Amino acid sequence: MSKPPTPRKRKRRSPTLGPEKTAQLYAALAEDRPAPRTELEYSNPYTLVVAVALSAQATDVGVNKATKTLFEIADTPEKMLALGEEGVADHIKTIGLWRNKAKNVIALSQMIVDEFGGEVPQTRDELTRLPGVGRKTANVVLNEAFGHETIAVDTHIFRVSNRTGLAPGKTPDEVEDQLERVTPPEFKKGAHHWLILHGRYTCMARKPKCWDCSIRDICKFKDKTPDPARKTSSLGPKGPSA
């Protein structure tokens, strides 16, 4: 019998910008937002963990509305446990998957108290042990609360990294690996926020604002959107003249 063909190894997609343009890209984003930070509202590492865990499949705006009153009465794991699962649920019913998230908030709070003395752990391995906390959530907390040079790849960062050619990849893990390798040291601390905010407000999924993009000339995205104002102006109010 003939041997089955050996499966071909998939080639890892390589960054296409190169070191010089990569540095230029980050420099432009840094000029746009000199002091980037998360848009989730929190008061300490614990409330940040809860907020990020709640943000899965939800908007930051929606999470902030739900946690405003929640964090006023429960800003420590001990206070959250005293509130109880039903009490947490009452505050977050406007967020998707709120039942399961309420369970996770209580469970992670219990673990923080029982195993970490009431303090949020500061390593990725320990953070990802908390119920409802995955690698992305852990990276956000490490970066925002503790100043680690981590990059959490969400849908915005995944899109920007692939569109621009900065760090192409087929999965979030591939993109994270690429970003870790190509991001210059001086930009690693802010890279997560620069990329996510650029994807949220400029390089949007359906209609990116390419005409108003500070990295337009660096970006490898072929189907750049034209300036709608210029198009309207060229046609006039009633369209082209006869």
mmCIF file of C-alpha atoms in Angstrom:
data_model
loop_
_atom_site.group_PDB
_atom_site.id
_atom_site.type_symbol
_atom_site.label_atom_id
_atom_site.label_comp_id
_atom_site.label_asym_id
_atom_site.label_seq_id
_atom_site.Cartn_x
_atom_site.Cartn_y
_atom_site.Cartn_z
ATOM 1 C CA MET A 1 0.000 0.000 0.000
ATOM 2 C CA SER A 2 1.214 3.474 -0.799
ATOM 3 C CA LYS A 3 1.907 5.837 2.066
ATOM 4 C CA PRO A 4 -0.487 8.746 2.531
ATOM 5 C CA PRO A 5 0.954 12.098 1.499
ATOM 6 C CA THR A 6 2.762 13.998 4.207
ATOM 7 C CA PRO A 7 0.682 17.009 5.228
ATOM 8 C CA ARG A 8 2.264 20.304 4.250
ATOM 9 C CA LYS A 9 3.212 22.624 7.036
ATOM 10 C CA ARG A 10 1.481 25.968 6.935
ATOM 11 C CA LYS A 11 3.829 28.874 6.580
ATOM 12 C CA ARG A 12 3.546 31.505 9.248
ATOM 13 C CA ARG A 13 2.562 34.834 7.756
ATOM 14 C CA SER A 14 5.399 37.293 8.083
ATOM 15 C CA PRO A 15 5.122 40.987 8.949
ATOM 16 C CA THR A 16 5.310 43.068 5.784
ATOM 17 C CA LEU A 17 6.134 46.515 7.136
ATOM 18 C CA GLY A 18 9.709 46.008 8.238
ATOM 19 C CA PRO A 19 11.371 47.541 11.318
ATOM 20 C CA GLU A 20 11.562 51.114 10.034
ATOM 21 C CA LYS A 21 7.916 51.406 8.999
ATOM 22 C CA THR A 22 6.799 49.552 12.129
ATOM 23 C CA ALA A 23 8.532 52.169 14.258
ATOM 24 C CA GLN A 24 6.970 54.933 12.150
ATOM 25 C CA LEU A 25 3.520 53.387 12.609
ATOM 26 C CA TYR A 26 3.807 53.295 16.379
ATOM 27 C CA ALA A 27 5.287 56.789 16.502
ATOM 28 C CA ALA A 28 2.283 58.137 14.577
ATOM 29 C CA LEU A 29 -0.198 56.363 16.856
ATOM 30 C CA ALA A 30 1.683 57.613 19.908
ATOM 31 C CA GLU A 31 1.454 61.170 18.607
ATOM 32 C CA ASP A 32 -2.312 60.727 18.185
ATOM 33 C CA ARG A 33 -2.720 59.503 21.767
ATOM 34 C CA PRO A 34 0.289 60.379 23.964
ATOM 35 C CA ALA A 35 -1.208 58.871 27.144
ATOM 36 C CA PRO A 36 -3.388 55.913 26.115
ATOM 37 C CA ARG A 37 -5.357 53.879 28.655
ATOM 38 C CA THR A 38 -8.359 51.592 28.827
ATOM 39 C CA GLU A 39 -11.801 53.121 28.472
ATOM 40 C CA LEU A 40 -13.168 50.802 31.142
ATOM 41 C CA GLU A 41 -13.740 52.634 34.402
ATOM 42 C CA TYR A 42 -12.108 51.146 37.497
ATOM 43 C CA SER A 43 -10.605 52.255 40.813
ATOM 44 C CA ASN A 44 -8.108 49.493 41.629
ATOM 45 C CA PRO A 45 -6.712 46.249 40.170
ATOM 46 C CA TYR A 46 -9.654 44.255 41.518
ATOM 47 C CA THR A 47 -12.336 46.384 39.884
ATOM 48 C CA LEU A 48 -10.290 46.289 36.670
ATOM 49 C CA VAL A 49 -10.304 42.482 36.702
ATOM 50 C CA VAL A 50 -14.080 42.485 37.170
ATOM 51 C CA ALA A 51 -14.648 45.131 34.484
ATOM 52 C CA VAL A 52 -12.521 43.340 31.899
ATOM 53 C CA ALA A 53 -14.165 40.000 32.684
ATOM 54 C CA LEU A 54 -17.576 41.617 32.189
ATOM 55 C CA SER A 55 -16.514 43.217 28.892
ATOM 56 C CA ALA A 56 -16.490 39.937 26.951
ATOM 57 C CA GLN A 57 -19.104 40.270 24.184
ATOM 58 C CA ALA A 58 -20.069 43.683 25.551
ATOM 59 C CA THR A 59 -19.038 47.278 24.913
ATOM 60 C CA ASP A 60 -16.943 49.322 27.321
ATOM 61 C CA VAL A 61 -19.748 51.883 27.461
ATOM 62 C CA GLY A 62 -22.257 49.222 28.472
ATOM 63 C CA VAL A 63 -19.935 47.781 31.108
ATOM 64 C CA ASN A 64 -19.228 51.227 32.577
ATOM 65 C CA LYS A 65 -22.957 51.910 32.952
ATOM 66 C CA ALA A 66 -23.458 48.606 34.760
ATOM 67 C CA THR A 67 -20.429 48.855 37.041
ATOM 68 C CA LYS A 68 -20.919 52.476 38.072
ATOM 69 C CA THR A 69 -23.246 51.600 40.946
ATOM 70 C CA LEU A 70 -21.778 48.119 41.440
ATOM 71 C CA PHE A 71 -18.287 49.433 42.209
ATOM 72 C CA GLU A 72 -19.684 52.121 44.510
ATOM 73 C CA ILE A 73 -20.794 49.403 46.918
ATOM 74 C CA ALA A 74 -18.383 46.575 46.045
ATOM 75 C CA ASP A 75 -14.845 47.628 45.134
ATOM 76 C CA THR A 76 -13.071 44.758 46.930
ATOM 77 C CA PRO A 77 -13.513 40.983 46.655
ATOM 78 C CA GLU A 78 -14.765 40.856 50.231
ATOM 79 C CA LYS A 79 -17.511 43.407 49.553
ATOM 80 C CA MET A 80 -18.441 41.605 46.325
ATOM 81 C CA LEU A 81 -18.822 38.319 48.190
ATOM 82 C CA ALA A 82 -21.033 40.040 50.753
ATOM 83 C CA LEU A 83 -23.202 41.323 47.907
ATOM 84 C CA GLY A 84 -23.670 37.786 46.607
ATOM 85 C CA GLU A 85 -24.381 36.372 43.168
ATOM 86 C CA GLU A 86 -27.940 37.688 42.998
ATOM 87 C CA GLY A 87 -26.803 41.111 44.106
ATOM 88 C CA VAL A 88 -24.151 41.212 41.389
ATOM 89 C CA ALA A 89 -26.663 39.975 38.830
ATOM 90 C CA ASP A 90 -29.065 42.805 39.663
ATOM 91 C CA HIS A 91 -26.392 45.325 38.645
ATOM 92 C CA ILE A 92 -25.228 43.698 35.397
ATOM 93 C CA LYS A 93 -28.462 42.514 33.759
ATOM 94 C CA THR A 94 -27.936 44.961 30.891
ATOM 95 C CA ILE A 95 -24.735 43.114 29.892
ATOM 96 C CA GLY A 96 -24.743 40.031 27.688
ATOM 97 C CA LEU A 97 -24.324 36.654 29.422
ATOM 98 C CA TRP A 98 -24.975 38.349 32.759
ATOM 99 C CA ARG A 99 -25.997 35.212 34.640
ATOM 100 C CA ASN A 100 -22.762 33.379 33.921
ATOM 101 C CA LYS A 101 -20.731 36.528 34.472
ATOM 102 C CA ALA A 102 -22.286 37.071 37.900
ATOM 103 C CA LYS A 103 -21.256 33.525 38.849
ATOM 104 C CA ASN A 104 -17.713 34.155 37.631
ATOM 105 C CA VAL A 105 -17.415 37.460 39.510
ATOM 106 C CA ILE A 106 -18.320 35.735 42.782
ATOM 107 C CA ALA A 107 -16.089 32.739 42.027
ATOM 108 C CA LEU A 108 -13.048 34.848 41.110
ATOM 109 C CA SER A 109 -13.613 37.033 44.162
ATOM 110 C CA GLN A 110 -13.661 33.937 46.377
ATOM 111 C CA MET A 111 -10.425 32.654 44.839
ATOM 112 C CA ILE A 112 -8.696 36.020 45.269
ATOM 113 C CA VAL A 113 -9.638 35.988 48.961
ATOM 114 C CA ASP A 114 -8.849 32.309 49.599
ATOM 115 C CA GLU A 115 -5.667 31.898 47.577
ATOM 116 C CA PHE A 116 -4.196 35.379 47.140
ATOM 117 C CA GLY A 117 -4.976 37.094 50.439
ATOM 118 C CA GLY A 118 -7.501 39.467 48.876
ATOM 119 C CA GLU A 119 -4.937 40.896 46.414
ATOM 120 C CA VAL A 120 -5.088 40.533 42.625
ATOM 121 C CA PRO A 121 -2.203 38.291 41.480
ATOM 122 C CA GLN A 122 0.401 39.821 39.199
ATOM 123 C CA THR A 123 1.358 36.926 36.917
ATOM 124 C CA ARG A 124 -0.462 35.679 33.828
ATOM 125 C CA ASP A 125 -0.532 32.075 35.024
ATOM 126 C CA GLU A 126 -2.168 33.059 38.312
ATOM 127 C CA LEU A 127 -4.616 35.464 36.710
ATOM 128 C CA THR A 128 -5.828 32.906 34.166
ATOM 129 C CA ARG A 129 -6.686 30.559 37.023
ATOM 130 C CA LEU A 130 -9.431 32.972 38.062
ATOM 131 C CA PRO A 131 -12.907 31.973 36.791
ATOM 132 C CA GLY A 132 -13.891 34.004 33.734
ATOM 133 C CA VAL A 133 -10.352 35.315 33.185
ATOM 134 C CA GLY A 134 -8.610 34.208 29.989
ATOM 135 C CA ARG A 135 -5.305 35.176 28.443
ATOM 136 C CA LYS A 136 -6.704 38.373 26.908
ATOM 137 C CA THR A 137 -8.190 39.562 30.200
ATOM 138 C CA ALA A 138 -4.973 38.714 32.041
ATOM 139 C CA ASN A 139 -2.897 40.684 29.529
ATOM 140 C CA VAL A 140 -5.136 43.746 29.899
ATOM 141 C CA VAL A 141 -4.853 43.650 33.693
ATOM 142 C CA LEU A 142 -1.080 43.135 33.622
ATOM 143 C CA ASN A 143 -0.642 46.038 31.208
ATOM 144 C CA GLU A 144 -3.107 48.516 32.676
ATOM 145 C CA ALA A 145 -2.849 47.820 36.406
ATOM 146 C CA PHE A 146 0.734 46.648 36.789
ATOM 147 C CA GLY A 147 2.588 48.236 33.873
ATOM 148 C CA HIS A 148 3.662 45.010 32.147
ATOM 149 C CA GLU A 149 4.488 45.135 28.435
ATOM 150 C CA THR A 150 1.666 42.802 27.410
ATOM 151 C CA ILE A 151 -0.634 43.009 24.386
ATOM 152 C CA ALA A 152 -4.169 41.631 24.560
ATOM 153 C CA VAL A 153 -5.412 40.833 21.055
ATOM 154 C CA ASP A 154 -9.126 41.567 20.675
ATOM 155 C CA THR A 155 -11.099 41.972 17.441
ATOM 156 C CA HIS A 156 -9.840 45.544 16.953
ATOM 157 C CA ILE A 157 -6.159 44.716 17.380
ATOM 158 C CA PHE A 158 -6.557 41.578 15.249
ATOM 159 C CA ARG A 159 -8.059 43.658 12.436
ATOM 160 C CA VAL A 160 -5.523 46.485 12.599
ATOM 161 C CA SER A 161 -2.576 44.103 12.782
ATOM 162 C CA ASN A 162 -3.719 42.208 9.685
ATOM 163 C CA ARG A 163 -4.909 45.163 7.633
ATOM 164 C CA THR A 164 -1.795 47.244 8.115
ATOM 165 C CA GLY A 165 0.642 44.369 7.677
ATOM 166 C CA LEU A 166 2.060 45.113 11.118
ATOM 167 C CA ALA A 167 1.532 41.601 12.506
ATOM 168 C CA PRO A 168 -0.472 39.303 10.211
ATOM 169 C CA GLY A 169 -1.926 36.138 11.682
ATOM 170 C CA LYS A 170 -4.888 33.795 11.365
ATOM 171 C CA THR A 171 -5.547 33.571 15.097
ATOM 172 C CA PRO A 172 -5.275 36.006 18.030
ATOM 173 C CA ASP A 173 -2.382 33.952 19.425
ATOM 174 C CA GLU A 174 -0.477 34.237 16.134
ATOM 175 C CA VAL A 175 -1.022 37.990 16.057
ATOM 176 C CA GLU A 176 0.039 38.351 19.692
ATOM 177 C CA ASP A 177 3.221 36.396 18.972
ATOM 178 C CA GLN A 178 3.985 38.593 15.957
ATOM 179 C CA LEU A 179 3.323 41.810 17.894
ATOM 180 C CA GLU A 180 5.612 40.682 20.704
ATOM 181 C CA ARG A 181 8.402 40.126 18.170
ATOM 182 C CA VAL A 182 8.054 43.232 15.990
ATOM 183 C CA THR A 183 7.020 45.959 18.459
ATOM 184 C CA PRO A 184 10.037 48.114 19.401
ATOM 185 C CA PRO A 185 10.772 48.125 23.162
ATOM 186 C CA GLU A 186 9.966 51.816 23.566
ATOM 187 C CA PHE A 187 6.419 51.233 22.266
ATOM 188 C CA LYS A 188 5.531 47.947 23.999
ATOM 189 C CA LYS A 189 3.919 49.507 27.065
ATOM 190 C CA GLY A 190 1.389 51.512 25.037
ATOM 191 C CA ALA A 191 1.018 49.211 22.012
ATOM 192 C CA HIS A 192 -2.131 47.492 23.284
ATOM 193 C CA HIS A 193 -4.035 50.743 23.808
ATOM 194 C CA TRP A 194 -2.787 52.475 20.659
ATOM 195 C CA LEU A 195 -3.875 49.584 18.458
ATOM 196 C CA ILE A 196 -7.232 48.957 20.120
ATOM 197 C CA LEU A 197 -8.232 52.643 20.118
ATOM 198 C CA HIS A 198 -7.116 53.051 16.507
ATOM 199 C CA GLY A 199 -9.253 50.060 15.550
ATOM 200 C CA ARG A 200 -12.211 51.311 17.566
ATOM 201 C CA TYR A 201 -12.319 54.864 16.237
ATOM 202 C CA THR A 202 -10.432 54.957 12.915
ATOM 203 C CA CYS A 203 -9.739 51.514 11.419
ATOM 204 C CA MET A 204 -13.284 50.280 11.929
ATOM 205 C CA ALA A 205 -14.510 46.973 10.526
ATOM 206 C CA ARG A 206 -17.000 48.065 7.867
ATOM 207 C CA LYS A 207 -16.066 51.633 7.012
ATOM 208 C CA PRO A 208 -12.536 52.497 8.110
ATOM 209 C CA LYS A 209 -11.776 56.221 8.113
ATOM 210 C CA CYS A 210 -8.745 55.870 5.859
ATOM 211 C CA TRP A 211 -8.956 59.520 4.777
ATOM 212 C CA ASP A 212 -8.461 60.603 8.389
ATOM 213 C CA CYS A 213 -5.823 58.031 9.371
ATOM 214 C CA SER A 214 -2.388 59.032 10.635
ATOM 215 C CA ILE A 215 -0.826 55.803 9.335
ATOM 216 C CA ARG A 216 -2.522 55.787 5.924
ATOM 217 C CA ASP A 217 0.757 56.007 4.006
ATOM 218 C CA ILE A 218 2.286 53.139 6.001
ATOM 219 C CA CYS A 219 -0.714 50.811 6.027
ATOM 220 C CA LYS A 220 -0.796 47.944 3.488
ATOM 221 C CA PHE A 221 -4.609 47.810 3.299
ATOM 222 C CA LYS A 222 -5.449 47.953 -0.418
ATOM 223 C CA ASP A 223 -9.133 48.954 -0.319
ATOM 224 C CA LYS A 224 -8.696 52.288 1.414
ATOM 225 C CA THR A 225 -11.944 54.218 1.757
ATOM 226 C CA PRO A 226 -12.121 57.647 0.092
ATOM 227 C CA ASP A 227 -13.067 60.831 1.898
ATOM 228 C CA PRO A 228 -16.894 61.051 1.621
ATOM 229 C CA ALA A 229 -16.775 64.848 1.940
ATOM 230 C CA ARG A 230 -14.481 65.147 -1.065
ATOM 231 C CA LYS A 231 -16.721 62.862 -3.114
ATOM 232 C CA THR A 232 -19.808 64.945 -2.302
ATOM 233 C CA SER A 233 -17.949 68.154 -3.071
ATOM 234 C CA SER A 234 -16.767 66.933 -6.458
ATOM 235 C CA LEU A 235 -20.276 65.913 -7.511
ATOM 236 C CA GLY A 236 -22.023 68.958 -6.158
ATOM 237 C CA PRO A 237 -25.364 68.931 -4.318
ATOM 238 C CA LYS A 238 -27.283 67.458 -7.272
ATOM 239 C CA GLY A 239 -24.634 65.181 -8.735
ATOM 240 C CA PRO A 240 -22.417 65.682 -11.797
ATOM 241 C CA SER A 241 -23.415 68.291 -14.348
ATOM 242 C CA ALA A 242 -24.776 67.173 -17.685
#
